[in-house]
Tab-separated table of C-alpha atoms in Angstrom:
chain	number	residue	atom	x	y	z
J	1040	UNK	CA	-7.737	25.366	6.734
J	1041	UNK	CA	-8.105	25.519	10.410
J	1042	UNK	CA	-4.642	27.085	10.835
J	1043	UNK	CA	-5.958	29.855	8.214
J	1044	UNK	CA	-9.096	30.352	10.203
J	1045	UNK	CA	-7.448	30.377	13.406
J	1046	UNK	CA	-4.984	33.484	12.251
J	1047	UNK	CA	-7.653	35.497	10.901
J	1048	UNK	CA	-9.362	35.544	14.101
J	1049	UNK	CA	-6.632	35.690	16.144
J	1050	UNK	CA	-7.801	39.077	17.201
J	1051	UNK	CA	-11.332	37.969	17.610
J	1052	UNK	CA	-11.298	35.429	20.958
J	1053	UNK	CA	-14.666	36.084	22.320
J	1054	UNK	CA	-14.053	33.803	25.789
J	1055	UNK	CA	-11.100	32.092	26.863
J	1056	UNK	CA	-11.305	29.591	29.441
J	1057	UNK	CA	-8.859	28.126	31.701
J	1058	UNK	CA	-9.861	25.167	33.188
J	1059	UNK	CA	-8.435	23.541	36.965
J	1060	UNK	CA	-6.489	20.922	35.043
J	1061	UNK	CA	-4.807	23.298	33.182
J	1062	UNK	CA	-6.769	22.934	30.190
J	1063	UNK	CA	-7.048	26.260	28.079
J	1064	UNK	CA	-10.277	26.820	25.537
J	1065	UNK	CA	-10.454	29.889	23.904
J	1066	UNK	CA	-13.912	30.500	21.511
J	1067	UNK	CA	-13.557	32.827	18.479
J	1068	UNK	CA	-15.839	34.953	17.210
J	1069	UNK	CA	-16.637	32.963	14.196
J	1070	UNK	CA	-17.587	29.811	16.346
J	1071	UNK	CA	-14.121	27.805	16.129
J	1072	UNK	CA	-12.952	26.661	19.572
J	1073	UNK	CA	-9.045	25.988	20.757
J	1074	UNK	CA	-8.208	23.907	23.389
J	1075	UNK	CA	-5.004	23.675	24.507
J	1076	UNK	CA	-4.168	20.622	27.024
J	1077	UNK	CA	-1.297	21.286	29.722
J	1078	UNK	CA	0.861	18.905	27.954
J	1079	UNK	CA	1.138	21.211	24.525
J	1080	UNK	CA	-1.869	19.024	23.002
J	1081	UNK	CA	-4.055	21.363	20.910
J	1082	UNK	CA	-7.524	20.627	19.857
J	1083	UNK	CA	-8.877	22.564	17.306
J	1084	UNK	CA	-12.686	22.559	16.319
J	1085	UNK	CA	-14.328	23.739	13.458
J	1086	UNK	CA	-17.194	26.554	14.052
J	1087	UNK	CA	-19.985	23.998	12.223
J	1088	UNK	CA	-18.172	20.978	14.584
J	1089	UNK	CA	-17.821	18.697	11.320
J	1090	UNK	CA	-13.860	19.520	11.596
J	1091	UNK	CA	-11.978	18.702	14.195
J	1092	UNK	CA	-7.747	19.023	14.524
J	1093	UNK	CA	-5.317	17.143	17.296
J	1094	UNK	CA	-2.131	18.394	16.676
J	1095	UNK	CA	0.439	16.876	19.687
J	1096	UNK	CA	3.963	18.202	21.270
J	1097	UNK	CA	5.451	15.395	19.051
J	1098	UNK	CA	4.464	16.688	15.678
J	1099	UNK	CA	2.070	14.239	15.239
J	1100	UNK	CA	-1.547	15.599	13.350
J	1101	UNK	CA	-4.742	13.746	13.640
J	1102	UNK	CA	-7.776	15.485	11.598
J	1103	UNK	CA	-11.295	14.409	11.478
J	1104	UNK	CA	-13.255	15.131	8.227
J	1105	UNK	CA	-16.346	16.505	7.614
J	1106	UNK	CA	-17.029	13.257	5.246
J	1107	UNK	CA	-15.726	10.887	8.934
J	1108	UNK	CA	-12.322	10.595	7.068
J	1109	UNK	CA	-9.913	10.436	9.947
J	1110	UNK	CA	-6.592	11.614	8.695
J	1111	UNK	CA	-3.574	10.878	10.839
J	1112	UNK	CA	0.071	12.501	10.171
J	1113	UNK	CA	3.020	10.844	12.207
J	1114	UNK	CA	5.819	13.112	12.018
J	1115	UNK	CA	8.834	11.177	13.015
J	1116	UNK	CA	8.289	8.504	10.300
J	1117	UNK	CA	6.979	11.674	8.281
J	1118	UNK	CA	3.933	9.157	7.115
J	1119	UNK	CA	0.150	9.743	6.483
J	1120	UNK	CA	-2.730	7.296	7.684
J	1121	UNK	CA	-5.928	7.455	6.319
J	1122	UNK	CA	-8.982	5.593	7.608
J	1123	UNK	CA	-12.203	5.859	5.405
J	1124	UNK	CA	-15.922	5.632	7.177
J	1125	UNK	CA	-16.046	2.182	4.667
J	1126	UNK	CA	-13.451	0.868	6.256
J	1127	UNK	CA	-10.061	1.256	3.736
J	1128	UNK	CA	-7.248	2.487	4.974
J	1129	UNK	CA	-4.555	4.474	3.171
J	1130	UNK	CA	-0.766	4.838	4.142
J	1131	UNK	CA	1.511	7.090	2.308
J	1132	UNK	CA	5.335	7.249	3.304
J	1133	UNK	CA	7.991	9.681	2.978
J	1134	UNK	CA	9.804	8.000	-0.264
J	1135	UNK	CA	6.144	7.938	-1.950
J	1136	UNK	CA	5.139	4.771	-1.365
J	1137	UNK	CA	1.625	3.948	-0.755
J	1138	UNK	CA	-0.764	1.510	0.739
J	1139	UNK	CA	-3.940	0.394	0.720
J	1140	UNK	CA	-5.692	-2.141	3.120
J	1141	UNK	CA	-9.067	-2.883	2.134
J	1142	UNK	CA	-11.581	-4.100	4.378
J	1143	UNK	CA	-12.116	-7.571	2.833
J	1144	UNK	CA	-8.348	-8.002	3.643
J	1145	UNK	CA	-6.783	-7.513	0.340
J	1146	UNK	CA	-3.665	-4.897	0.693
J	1147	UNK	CA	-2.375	-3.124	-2.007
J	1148	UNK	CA	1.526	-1.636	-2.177
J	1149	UNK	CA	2.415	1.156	-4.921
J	1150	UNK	CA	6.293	1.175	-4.799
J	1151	UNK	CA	8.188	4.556	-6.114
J	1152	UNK	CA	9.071	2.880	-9.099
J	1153	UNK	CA	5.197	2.297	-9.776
J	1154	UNK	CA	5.524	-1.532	-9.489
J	1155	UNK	CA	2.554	-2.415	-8.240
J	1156	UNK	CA	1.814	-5.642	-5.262
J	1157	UNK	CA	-1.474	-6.554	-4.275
J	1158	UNK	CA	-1.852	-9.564	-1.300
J	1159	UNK	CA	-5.384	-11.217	-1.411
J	1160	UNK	CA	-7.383	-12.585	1.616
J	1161	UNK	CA	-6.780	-15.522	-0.041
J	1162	UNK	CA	-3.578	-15.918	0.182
J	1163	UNK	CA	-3.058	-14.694	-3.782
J	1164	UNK	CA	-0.034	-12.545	-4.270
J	1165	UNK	CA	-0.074	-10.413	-7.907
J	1166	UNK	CA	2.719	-8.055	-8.907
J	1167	UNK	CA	2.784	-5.850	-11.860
J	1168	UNK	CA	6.143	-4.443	-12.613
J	1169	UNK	CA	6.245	-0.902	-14.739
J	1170	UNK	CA	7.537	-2.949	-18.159
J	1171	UNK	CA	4.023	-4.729	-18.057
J	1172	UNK	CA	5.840	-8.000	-16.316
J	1173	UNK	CA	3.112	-9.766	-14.303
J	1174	UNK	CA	4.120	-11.963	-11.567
J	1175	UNK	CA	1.441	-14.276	-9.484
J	1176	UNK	CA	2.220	-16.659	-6.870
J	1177	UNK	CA	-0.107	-19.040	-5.255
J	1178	UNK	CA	-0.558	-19.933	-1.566
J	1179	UNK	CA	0.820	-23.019	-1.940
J	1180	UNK	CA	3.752	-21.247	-3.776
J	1181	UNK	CA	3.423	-22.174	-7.446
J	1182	UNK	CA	4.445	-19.000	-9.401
J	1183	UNK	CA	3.764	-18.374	-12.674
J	1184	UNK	CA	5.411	-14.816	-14.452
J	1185	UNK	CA	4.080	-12.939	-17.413
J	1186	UNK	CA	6.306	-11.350	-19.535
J	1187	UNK	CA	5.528	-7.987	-21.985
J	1188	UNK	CA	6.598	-9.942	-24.601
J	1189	UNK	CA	3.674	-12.409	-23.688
J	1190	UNK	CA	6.322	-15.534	-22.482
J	1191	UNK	CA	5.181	-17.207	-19.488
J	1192	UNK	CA	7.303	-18.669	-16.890
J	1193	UNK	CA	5.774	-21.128	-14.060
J	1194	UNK	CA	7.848	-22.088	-10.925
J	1195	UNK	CA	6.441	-25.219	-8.865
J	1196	UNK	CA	7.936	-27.238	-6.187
J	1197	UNK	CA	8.174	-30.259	-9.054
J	1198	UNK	CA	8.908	-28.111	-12.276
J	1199	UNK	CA	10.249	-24.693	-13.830
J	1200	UNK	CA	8.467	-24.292	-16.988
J	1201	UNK	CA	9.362	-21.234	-19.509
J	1202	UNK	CA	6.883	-21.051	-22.354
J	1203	UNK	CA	8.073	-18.951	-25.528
J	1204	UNK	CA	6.002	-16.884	-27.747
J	1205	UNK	CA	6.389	-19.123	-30.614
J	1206	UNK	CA	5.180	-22.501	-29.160
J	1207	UNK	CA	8.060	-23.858	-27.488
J	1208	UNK	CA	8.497	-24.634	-24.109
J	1209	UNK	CA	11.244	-25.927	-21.885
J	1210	UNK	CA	10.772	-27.864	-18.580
J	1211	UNK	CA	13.311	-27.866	-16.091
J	1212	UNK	CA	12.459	-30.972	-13.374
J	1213	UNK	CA	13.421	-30.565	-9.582
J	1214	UNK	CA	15.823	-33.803	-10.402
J	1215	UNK	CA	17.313	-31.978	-13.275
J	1216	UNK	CA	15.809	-34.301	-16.104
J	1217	UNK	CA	15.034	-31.166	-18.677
J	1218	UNK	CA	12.379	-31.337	-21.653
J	1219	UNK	CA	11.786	-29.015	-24.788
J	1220	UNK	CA	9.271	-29.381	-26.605
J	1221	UNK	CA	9.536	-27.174	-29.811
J	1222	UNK	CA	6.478	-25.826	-31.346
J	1223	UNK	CA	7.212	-27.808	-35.047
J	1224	UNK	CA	6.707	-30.852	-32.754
J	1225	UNK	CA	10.290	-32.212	-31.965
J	1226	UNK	CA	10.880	-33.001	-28.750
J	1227	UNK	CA	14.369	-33.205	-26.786
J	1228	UNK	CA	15.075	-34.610	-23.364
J	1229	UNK	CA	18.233	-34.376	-20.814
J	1230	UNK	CA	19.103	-36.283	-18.102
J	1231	UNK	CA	20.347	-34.498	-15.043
J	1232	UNK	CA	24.001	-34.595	-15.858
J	1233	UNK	CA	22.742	-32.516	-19.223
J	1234	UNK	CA	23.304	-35.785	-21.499
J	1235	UNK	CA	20.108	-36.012	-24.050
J	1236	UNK	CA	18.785	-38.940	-23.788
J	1237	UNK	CA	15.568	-38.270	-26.576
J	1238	UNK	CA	15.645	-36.422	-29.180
J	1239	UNK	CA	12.807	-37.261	-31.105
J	1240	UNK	CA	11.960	-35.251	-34.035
């Protein structure tokens, strides 16, 4: 909007400025003030002051909002930073990725595909994949997976456990040993060679 305001009153400088360092400030007629540094920086200033626009020789954009949103654009990694007055901050890359770091610490990552991360202050990791797939893993790196089809699957440093939707569920050991135990109430055990060694129905 500045950059629209700016070339509609291109004809209408009222003072122009030029300062010993080089500095340039030209005031419009409307109120809006330019200053252009000596290294290409230009500072652009809305005419009720609540706007204000950096744009640098690099490409880079850094806008401060009338609601204290500060808005910063880096153009070589073509990526958009936005701090809110509460404290959240907002990234959004080129490939449409986006993410959000929240002031209690928690961070949340929207991939293009619209799988979803969030990392807790806690140390709490949640993922939820587009096909409704949740995945959570623990600080101390337990991991437990929720499928759509309402299966659960729980990974921890002594077991991996898969739990099917009709009752059954099938422990694999960190020594091998696996156990099933089916939901009618039989209940089948391997050694870690695969050799059942209980099958007890």
């Amino acid at each position: 909007t500045l950059h629209q305001e700016r070339r509609k009153h291109e004809e209408e400088v009222q003072e122009k400025i030029e300062y010993h360092d080089g500095k340039v400030e030209e005031v419009f007629s409307d109120g809006c003030r330019i200053l252009t540094f000596r290294d290409g920086t230009k500072k652009e200033i809305s005419a009720d002051k609540r706007m204000t626009m950096i744009s640098f020789p690099n490409g880079d954009v850094k806008k401060i909002m009338p609601d204290q949103r500060v808005i910063y654009y880096y153009a070589d990694a073509q990526t958009t930073h936005t701090a809110y007055p509460d404290g959240l901050e907002v990234l959004q890359f080129p490939n449409n990725q986006i993410e959000k770091r929240y002031p209690d610490g928690t961070q949340e990552i929207v991939f293009p595909d619209h799988t979803v991360k969030c990392l807790y202050s806690d140390g709490l990791k949640e993922t939820f994949f587009p096909d409704g797939t949740v995945v959570k893993v623990e600080k101390n790196g337990d991991k437990i997976v929720v499928f759509s089809d309402g299966q659960r699957e729980i990974h921890t440093a002594q077991f991996r456990r898969r739990e099917y939707t009709d009752g059954t569920v099938k422990t694999v050991f960190c020594n091998g040993r696996q156990e099933t135990k089916y939901s009618t109430g039989r209940v089948q055990i391997k050694d870690e060679e695969g050799n059942l060694i209980l099958d007890k129905k």
